[in-house]
XYZ file of N, CA and C in Angstrom:
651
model
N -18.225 -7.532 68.729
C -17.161 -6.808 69.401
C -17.208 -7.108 70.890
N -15.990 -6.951 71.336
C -15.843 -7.398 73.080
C -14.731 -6.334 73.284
N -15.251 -6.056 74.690
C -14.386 -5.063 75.281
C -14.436 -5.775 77.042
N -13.319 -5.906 77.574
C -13.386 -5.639 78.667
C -11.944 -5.622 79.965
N -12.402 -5.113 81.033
C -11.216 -4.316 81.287
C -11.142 -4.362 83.306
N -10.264 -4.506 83.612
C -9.958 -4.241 85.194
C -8.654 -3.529 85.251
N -8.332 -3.679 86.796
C -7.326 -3.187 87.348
C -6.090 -3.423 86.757
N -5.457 -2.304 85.832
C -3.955 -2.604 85.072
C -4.335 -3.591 83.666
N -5.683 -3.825 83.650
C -5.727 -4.693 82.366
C -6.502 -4.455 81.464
N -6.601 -3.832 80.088
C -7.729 -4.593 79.404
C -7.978 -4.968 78.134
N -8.423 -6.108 77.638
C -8.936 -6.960 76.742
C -10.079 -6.778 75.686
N -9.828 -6.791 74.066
C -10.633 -6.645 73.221
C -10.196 -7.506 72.065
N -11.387 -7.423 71.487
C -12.143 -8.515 70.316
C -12.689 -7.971 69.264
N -12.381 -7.771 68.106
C -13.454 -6.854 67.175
C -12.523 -7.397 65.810
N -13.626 -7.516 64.726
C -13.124 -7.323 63.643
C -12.670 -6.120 62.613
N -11.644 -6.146 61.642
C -11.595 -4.503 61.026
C -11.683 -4.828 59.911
N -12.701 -3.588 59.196
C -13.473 -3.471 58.306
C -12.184 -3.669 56.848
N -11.482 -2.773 57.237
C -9.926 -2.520 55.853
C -9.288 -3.622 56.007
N -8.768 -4.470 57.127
C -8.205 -5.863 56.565
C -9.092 -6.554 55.883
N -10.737 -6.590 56.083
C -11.188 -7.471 55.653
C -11.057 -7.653 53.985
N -10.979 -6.013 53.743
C -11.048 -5.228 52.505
C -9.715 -6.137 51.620
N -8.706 -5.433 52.684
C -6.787 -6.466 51.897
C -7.111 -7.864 51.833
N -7.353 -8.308 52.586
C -7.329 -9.753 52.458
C -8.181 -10.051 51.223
N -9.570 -9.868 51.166
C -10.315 -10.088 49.534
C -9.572 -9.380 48.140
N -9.055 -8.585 48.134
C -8.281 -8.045 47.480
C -6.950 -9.198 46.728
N -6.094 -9.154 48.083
C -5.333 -10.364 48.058
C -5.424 -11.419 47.623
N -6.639 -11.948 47.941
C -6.837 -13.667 47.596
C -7.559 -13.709 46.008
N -8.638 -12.164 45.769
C -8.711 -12.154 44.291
C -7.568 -12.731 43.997
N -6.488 -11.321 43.824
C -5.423 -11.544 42.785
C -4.606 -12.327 43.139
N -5.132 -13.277 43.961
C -3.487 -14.348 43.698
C -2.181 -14.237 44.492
N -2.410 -12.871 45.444
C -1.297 -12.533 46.047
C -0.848 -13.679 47.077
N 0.316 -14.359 47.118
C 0.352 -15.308 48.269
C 1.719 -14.765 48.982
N 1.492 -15.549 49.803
C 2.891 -15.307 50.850
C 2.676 -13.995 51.658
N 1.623 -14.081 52.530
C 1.587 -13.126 53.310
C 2.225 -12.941 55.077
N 3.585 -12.720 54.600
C 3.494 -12.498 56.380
C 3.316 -11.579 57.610
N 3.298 -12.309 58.587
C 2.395 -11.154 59.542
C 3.344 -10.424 60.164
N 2.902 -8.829 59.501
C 4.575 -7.908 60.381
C 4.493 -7.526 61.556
N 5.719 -7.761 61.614
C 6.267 -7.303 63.210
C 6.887 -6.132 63.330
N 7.213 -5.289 64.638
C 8.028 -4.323 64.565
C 9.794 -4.501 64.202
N 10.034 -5.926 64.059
C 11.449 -5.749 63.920
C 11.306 -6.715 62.167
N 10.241 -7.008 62.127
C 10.396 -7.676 60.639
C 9.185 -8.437 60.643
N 9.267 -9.760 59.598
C 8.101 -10.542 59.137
C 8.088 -11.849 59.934
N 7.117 -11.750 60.453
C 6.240 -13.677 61.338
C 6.113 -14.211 60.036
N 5.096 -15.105 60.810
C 4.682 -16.093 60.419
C 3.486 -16.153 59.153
N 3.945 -16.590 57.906
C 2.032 -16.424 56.795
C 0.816 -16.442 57.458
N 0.256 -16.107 56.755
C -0.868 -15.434 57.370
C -1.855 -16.556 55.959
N -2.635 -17.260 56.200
C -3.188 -18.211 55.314
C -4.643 -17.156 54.976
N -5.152 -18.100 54.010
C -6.348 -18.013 53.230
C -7.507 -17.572 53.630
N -8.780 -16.415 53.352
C -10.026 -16.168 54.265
C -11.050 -17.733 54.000
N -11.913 -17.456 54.781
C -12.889 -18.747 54.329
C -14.002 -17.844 54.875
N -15.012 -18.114 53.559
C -15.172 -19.172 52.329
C -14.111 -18.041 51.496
N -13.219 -18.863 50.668
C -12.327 -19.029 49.944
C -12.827 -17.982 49.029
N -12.140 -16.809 48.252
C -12.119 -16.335 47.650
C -11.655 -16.533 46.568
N -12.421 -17.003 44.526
C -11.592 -17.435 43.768
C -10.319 -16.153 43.001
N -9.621 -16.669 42.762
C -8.430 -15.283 42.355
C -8.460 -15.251 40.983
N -9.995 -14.647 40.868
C -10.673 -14.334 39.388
C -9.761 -13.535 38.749
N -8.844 -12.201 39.612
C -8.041 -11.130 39.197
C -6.673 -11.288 38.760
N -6.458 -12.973 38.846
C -4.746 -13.270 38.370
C -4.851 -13.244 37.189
N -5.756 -13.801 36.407
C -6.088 -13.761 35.043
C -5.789 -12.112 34.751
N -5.813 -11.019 34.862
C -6.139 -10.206 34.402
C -4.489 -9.706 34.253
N -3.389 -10.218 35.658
C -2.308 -9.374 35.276
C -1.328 -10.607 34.652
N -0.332 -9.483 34.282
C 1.226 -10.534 33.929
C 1.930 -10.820 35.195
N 2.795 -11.570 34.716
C 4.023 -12.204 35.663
C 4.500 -10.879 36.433
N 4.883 -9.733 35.215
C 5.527 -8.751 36.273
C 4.673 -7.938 37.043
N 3.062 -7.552 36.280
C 2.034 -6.726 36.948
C 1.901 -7.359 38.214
N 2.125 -9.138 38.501
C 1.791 -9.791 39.568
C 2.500 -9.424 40.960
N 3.617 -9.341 40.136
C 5.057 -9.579 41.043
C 4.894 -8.078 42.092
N 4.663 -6.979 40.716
C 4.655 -5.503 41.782
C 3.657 -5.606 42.411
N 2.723 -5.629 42.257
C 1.198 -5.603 42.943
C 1.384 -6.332 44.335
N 2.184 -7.627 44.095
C 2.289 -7.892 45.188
C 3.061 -7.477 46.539
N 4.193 -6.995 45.869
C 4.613 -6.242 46.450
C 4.226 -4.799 47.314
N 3.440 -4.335 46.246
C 2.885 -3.164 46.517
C 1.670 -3.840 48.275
N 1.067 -4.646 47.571
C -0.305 -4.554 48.673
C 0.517 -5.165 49.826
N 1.774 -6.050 50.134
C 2.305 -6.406 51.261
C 2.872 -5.168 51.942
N 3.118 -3.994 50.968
C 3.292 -2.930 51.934
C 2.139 -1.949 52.914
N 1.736 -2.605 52.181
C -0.075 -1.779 52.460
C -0.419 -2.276 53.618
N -0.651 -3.533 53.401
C -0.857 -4.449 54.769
C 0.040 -3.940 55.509
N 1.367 -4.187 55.921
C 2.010 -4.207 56.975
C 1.945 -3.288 57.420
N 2.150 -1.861 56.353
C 1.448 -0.634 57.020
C 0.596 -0.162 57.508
N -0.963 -0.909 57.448
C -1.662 -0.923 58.288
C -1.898 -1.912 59.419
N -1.217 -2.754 59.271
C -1.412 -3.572 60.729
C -0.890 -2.927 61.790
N 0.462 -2.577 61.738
C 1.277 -1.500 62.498
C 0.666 -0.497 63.370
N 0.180 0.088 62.194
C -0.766 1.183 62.391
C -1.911 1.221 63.558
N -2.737 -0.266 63.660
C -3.612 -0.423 64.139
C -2.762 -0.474 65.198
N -2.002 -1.419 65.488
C -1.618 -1.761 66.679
C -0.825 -0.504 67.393
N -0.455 0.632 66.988
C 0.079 1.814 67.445
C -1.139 2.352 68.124
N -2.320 2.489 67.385
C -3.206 3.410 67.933
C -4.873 3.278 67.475
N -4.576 1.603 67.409
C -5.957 1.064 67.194
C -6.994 1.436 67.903
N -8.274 1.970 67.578
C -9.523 2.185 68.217
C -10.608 1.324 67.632
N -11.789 1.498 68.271
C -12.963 0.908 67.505
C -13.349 1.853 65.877
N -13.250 2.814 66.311
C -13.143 3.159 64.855
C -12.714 2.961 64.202
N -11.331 3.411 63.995
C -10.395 2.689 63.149
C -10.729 1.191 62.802
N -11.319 0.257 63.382
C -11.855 -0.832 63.084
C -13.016 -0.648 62.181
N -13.554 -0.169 62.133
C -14.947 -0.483 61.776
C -15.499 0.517 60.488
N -14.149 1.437 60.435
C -14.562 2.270 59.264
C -13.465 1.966 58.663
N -13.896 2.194 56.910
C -12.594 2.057 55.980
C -11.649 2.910 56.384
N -10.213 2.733 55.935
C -9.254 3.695 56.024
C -9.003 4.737 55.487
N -8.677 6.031 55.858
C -8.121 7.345 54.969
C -8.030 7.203 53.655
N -7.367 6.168 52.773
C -7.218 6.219 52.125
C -7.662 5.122 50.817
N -8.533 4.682 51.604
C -9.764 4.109 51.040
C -10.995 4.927 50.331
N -10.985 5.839 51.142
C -12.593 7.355 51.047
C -12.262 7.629 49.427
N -10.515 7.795 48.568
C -10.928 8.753 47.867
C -11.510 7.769 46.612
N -12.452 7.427 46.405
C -13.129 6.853 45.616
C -13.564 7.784 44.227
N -13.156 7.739 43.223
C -12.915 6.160 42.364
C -11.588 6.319 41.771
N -10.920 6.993 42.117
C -9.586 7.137 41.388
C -8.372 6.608 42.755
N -8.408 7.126 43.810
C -7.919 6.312 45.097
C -7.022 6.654 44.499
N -6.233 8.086 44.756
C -5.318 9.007 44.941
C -4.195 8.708 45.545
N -5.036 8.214 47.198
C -3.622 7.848 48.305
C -3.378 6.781 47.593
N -3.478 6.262 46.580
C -2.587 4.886 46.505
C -1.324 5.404 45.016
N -1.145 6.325 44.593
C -0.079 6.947 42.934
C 1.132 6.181 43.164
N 1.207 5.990 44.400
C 2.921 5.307 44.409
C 2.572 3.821 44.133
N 1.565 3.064 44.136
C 1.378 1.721 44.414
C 0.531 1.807 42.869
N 0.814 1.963 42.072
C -0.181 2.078 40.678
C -0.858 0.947 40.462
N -0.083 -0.806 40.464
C -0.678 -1.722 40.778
C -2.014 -2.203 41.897
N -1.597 -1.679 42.756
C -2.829 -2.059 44.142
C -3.896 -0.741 43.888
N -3.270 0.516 42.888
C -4.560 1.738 42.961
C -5.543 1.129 41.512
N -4.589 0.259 40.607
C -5.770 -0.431 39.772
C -6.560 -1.087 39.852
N -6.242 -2.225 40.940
C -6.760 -3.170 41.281
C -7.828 -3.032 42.435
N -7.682 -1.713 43.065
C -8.987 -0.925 43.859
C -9.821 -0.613 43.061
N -9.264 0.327 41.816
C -10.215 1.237 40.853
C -11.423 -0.235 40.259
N -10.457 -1.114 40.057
C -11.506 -2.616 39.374
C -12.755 -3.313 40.396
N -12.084 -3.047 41.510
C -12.652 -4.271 42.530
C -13.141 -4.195 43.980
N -13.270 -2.435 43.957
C -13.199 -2.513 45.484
C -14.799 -2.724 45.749
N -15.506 -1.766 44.764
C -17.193 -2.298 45.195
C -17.115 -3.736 45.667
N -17.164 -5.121 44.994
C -16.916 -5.983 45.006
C -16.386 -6.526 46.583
N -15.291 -5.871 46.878
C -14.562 -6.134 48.406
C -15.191 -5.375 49.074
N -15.446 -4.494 49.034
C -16.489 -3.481 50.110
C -17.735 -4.417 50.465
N -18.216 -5.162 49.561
C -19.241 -5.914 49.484
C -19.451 -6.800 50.176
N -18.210 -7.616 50.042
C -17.491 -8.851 50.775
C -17.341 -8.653 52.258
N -16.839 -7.336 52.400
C -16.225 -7.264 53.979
C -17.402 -6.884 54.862
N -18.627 -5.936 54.308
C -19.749 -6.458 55.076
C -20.171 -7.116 55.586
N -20.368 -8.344 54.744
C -20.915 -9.206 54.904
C -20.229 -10.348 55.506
N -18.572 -10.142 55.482
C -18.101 -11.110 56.655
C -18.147 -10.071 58.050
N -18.393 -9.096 57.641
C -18.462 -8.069 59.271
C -19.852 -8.550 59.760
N -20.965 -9.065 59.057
C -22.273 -8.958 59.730
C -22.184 -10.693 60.147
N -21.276 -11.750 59.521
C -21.143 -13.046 59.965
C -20.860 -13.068 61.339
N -19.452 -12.058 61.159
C -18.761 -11.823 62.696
C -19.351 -11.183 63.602
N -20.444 -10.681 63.319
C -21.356 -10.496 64.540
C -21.779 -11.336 64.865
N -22.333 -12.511 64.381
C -23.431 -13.339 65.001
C -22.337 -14.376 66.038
N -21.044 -14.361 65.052
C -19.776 -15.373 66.052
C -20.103 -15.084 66.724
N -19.664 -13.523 66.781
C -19.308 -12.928 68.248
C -20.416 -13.394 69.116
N -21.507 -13.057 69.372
C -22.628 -13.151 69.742
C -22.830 -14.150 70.366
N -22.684 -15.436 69.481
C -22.218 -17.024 69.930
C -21.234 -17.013 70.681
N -20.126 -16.595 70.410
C -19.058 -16.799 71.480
C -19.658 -16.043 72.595
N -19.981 -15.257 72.816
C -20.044 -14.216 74.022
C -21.975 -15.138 74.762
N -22.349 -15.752 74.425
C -23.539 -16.548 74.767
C -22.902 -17.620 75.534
N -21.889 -18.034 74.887
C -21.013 -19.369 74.927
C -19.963 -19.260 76.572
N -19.974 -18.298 76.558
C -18.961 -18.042 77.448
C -17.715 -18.347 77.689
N -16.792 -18.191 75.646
C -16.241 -18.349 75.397
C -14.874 -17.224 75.762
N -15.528 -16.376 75.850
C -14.390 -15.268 76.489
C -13.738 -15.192 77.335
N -14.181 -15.859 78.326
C -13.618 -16.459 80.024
C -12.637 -16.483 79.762
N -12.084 -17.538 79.137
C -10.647 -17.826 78.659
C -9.548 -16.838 78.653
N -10.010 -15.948 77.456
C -8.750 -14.742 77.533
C -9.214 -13.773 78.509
N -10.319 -13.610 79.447
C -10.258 -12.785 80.635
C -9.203 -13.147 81.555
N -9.353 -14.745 81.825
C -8.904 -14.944 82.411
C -7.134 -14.866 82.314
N -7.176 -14.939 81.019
C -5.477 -15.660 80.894
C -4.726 -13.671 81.042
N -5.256 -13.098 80.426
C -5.119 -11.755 81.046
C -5.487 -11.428 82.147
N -5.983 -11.402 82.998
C -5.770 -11.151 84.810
C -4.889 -11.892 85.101
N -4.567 -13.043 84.867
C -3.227 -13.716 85.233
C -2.099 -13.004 85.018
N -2.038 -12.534 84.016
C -0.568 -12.479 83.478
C -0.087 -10.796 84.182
N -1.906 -10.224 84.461
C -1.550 -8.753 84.719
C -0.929 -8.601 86.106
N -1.282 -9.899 86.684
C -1.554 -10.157 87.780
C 0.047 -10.043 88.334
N 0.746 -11.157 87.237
C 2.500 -11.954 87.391
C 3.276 -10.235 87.301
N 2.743 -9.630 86.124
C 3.607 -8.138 85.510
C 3.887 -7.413 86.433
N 5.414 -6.210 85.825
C 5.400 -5.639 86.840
C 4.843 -4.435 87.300
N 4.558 -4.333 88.622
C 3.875 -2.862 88.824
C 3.847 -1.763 88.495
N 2.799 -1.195 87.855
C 2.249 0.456 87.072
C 2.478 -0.345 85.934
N 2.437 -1.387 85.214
C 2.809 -1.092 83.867
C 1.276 -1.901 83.789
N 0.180 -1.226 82.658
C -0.706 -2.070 82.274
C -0.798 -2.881 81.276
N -1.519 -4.200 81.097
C -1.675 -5.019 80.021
C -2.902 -4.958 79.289
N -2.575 -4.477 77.565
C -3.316 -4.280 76.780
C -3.483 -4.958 75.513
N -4.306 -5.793 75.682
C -4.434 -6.899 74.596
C -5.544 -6.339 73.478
N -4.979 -6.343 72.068
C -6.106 -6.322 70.902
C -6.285 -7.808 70.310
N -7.101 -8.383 70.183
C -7.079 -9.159 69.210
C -8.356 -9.195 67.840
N -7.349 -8.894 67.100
C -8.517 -8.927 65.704
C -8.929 -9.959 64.807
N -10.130 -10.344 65.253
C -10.557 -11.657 64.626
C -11.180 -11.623 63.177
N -10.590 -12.722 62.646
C -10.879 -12.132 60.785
C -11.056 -13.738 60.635
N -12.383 -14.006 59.327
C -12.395 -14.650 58.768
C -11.423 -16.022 58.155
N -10.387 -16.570 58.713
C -9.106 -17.173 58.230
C -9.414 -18.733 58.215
N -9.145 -19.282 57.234
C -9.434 -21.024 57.138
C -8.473 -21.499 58.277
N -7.208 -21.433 58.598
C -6.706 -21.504 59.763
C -7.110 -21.278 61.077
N -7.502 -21.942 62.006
C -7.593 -22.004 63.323
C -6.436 -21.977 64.010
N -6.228 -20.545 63.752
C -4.920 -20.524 64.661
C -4.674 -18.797 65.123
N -3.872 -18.506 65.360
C -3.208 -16.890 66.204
C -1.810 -16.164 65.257
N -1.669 -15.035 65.451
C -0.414 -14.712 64.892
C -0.284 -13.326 65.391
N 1.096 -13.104 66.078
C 1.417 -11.973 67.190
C 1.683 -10.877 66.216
N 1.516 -9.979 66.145
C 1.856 -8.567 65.659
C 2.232 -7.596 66.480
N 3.137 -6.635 66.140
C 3.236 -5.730 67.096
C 3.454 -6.093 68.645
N 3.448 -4.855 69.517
C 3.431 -5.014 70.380
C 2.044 -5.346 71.621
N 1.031 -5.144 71.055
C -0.222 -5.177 71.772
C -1.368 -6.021 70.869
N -1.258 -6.915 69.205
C -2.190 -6.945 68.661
C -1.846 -8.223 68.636
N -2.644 -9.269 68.095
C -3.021 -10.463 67.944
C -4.005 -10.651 66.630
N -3.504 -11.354 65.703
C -4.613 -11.753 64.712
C -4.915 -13.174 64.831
N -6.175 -13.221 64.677
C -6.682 -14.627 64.735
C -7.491 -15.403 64.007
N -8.270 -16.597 63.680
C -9.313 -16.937 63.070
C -10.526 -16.874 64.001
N -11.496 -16.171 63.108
C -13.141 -15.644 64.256
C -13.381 -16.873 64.734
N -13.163 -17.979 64.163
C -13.403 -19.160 64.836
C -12.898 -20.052 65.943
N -12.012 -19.582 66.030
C -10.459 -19.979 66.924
C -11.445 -20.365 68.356
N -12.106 -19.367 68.654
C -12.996 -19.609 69.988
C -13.625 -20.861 70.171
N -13.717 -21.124 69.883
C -15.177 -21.953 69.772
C -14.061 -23.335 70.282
N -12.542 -23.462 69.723
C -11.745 -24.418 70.569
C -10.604 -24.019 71.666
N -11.408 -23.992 73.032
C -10.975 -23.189 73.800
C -9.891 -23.872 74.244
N -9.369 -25.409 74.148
C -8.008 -25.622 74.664
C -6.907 -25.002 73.584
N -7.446 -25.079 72.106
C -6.505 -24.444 70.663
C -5.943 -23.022 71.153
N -7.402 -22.304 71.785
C -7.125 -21.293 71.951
C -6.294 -20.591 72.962
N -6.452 -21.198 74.135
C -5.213 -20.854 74.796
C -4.039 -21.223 74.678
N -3.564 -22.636 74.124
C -2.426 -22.726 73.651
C -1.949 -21.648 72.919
N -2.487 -21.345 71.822
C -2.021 -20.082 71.191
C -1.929 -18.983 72.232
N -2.850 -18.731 73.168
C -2.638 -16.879 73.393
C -2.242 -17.289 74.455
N -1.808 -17.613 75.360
C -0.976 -17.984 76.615
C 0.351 -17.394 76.032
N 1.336 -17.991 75.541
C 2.655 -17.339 74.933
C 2.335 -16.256 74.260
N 1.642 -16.289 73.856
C 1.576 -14.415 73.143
C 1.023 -13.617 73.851
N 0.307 -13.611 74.793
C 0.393 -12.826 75.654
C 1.240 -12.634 77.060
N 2.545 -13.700 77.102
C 3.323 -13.278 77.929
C 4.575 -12.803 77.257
N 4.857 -12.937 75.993
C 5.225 -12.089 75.281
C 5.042 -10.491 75.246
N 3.880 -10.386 75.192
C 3.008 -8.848 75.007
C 3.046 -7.956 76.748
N 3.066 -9.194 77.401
C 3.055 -8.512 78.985
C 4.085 -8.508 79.515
């Protein structure tokens, strides 16, 4: 995790525990075509975690169980990305969601019967998973922040806070997740999703967050 912050600006880095959760979920069953929501509609797909998750769970539904499910968990997602980016904290990062807790029947999910089965089957399993890419993404982090890989978006944020106009502050999230893609994708008004790896190519990386964060500012 990275936090940091000046005059009118500040900048964070952290992974969240419940996307990590959707996304294994997702790539079990086969769900594809994920795009990344926005407040006025859908970006850009959102690709594959790595290491690759096999979608042991397509086998299990039909064409139509597929079709709702998928449906169902793209609402899920978008509803929580939103979410984060409204009133994202470190908590909210780092602990499952509300409606994750009610274990083993997962109540908050009756309207989504597809995505509350496919919890009831699999979430040990993804709970499992997202640990253990949460304890990977520590050591990134760690590396990056050794690396003095962060400079970059300090910097490209004091710039931009710098250009903005006065009293208004610039507040950048970016949530770094596991993604075979080396690349960025804007959400909301303040969030950024990325690949944890993205750092490590710091010209990739500002190409990407340069426009999205003068977008955001």
């Amino acid at each position: 995790m990275f936090e940091k912050s000046g005059a009118g600006w500040r900048v964070s880095a952290r992974t969240h525990l419940s996307m990590l959760i959707a996304l294994y979920l997702r790539d079990l069953a086969g769900v594809v075509g994920t795009p990344v929501p926005l407040d006025d509609g859908a970006g850009p797909v959102l690709c594959a975690v790595q290491p690759a998750v096999k979608p042991r769970a397509a086998t299990e539904l039909s064409h139509s169980e597929l079709a709702e499910l998928s449906q169902e968990w793209h609402q899920w997602w978008r509803r929580m990305v939103l979410r984060y980016d409204v009133d994202g904290s470190p908590e909210a990062a780092d602990l499952p969601e509300a409606a994750l807790l009610g274990q083993p029947d997962f109540d908050a999910f009756r309207a989504s019967p597809a995505l509350q089965k496919l919890l009831r089957a699999h979430y040990g399993a993804a709970h499992d998973w997202a640990n253990e890419r949460r304890r990977q993404y520590n050591t990134v982090a760690r590396e990056h922040a050794a690396a003095g890989r962060r400079r970059v978006v300090e910097t490209l944020v004091q710039e931009r806070s710098l250009e903005g106009a006065a009293g208004q502050d610039l507040e950048i999230n970016l949530v770094e997740l596991p993604l075979a893609e080396r690349r960025a994708w804007l959400t909301g008004r303040r969030t950024v999703l990325l690949s944890q790896d993205l750092a490590a190519d710091q010209t990739l990386l500002r190409s990407y967050l340069e426009p999205m964060i003068r977008l955001i500012g």
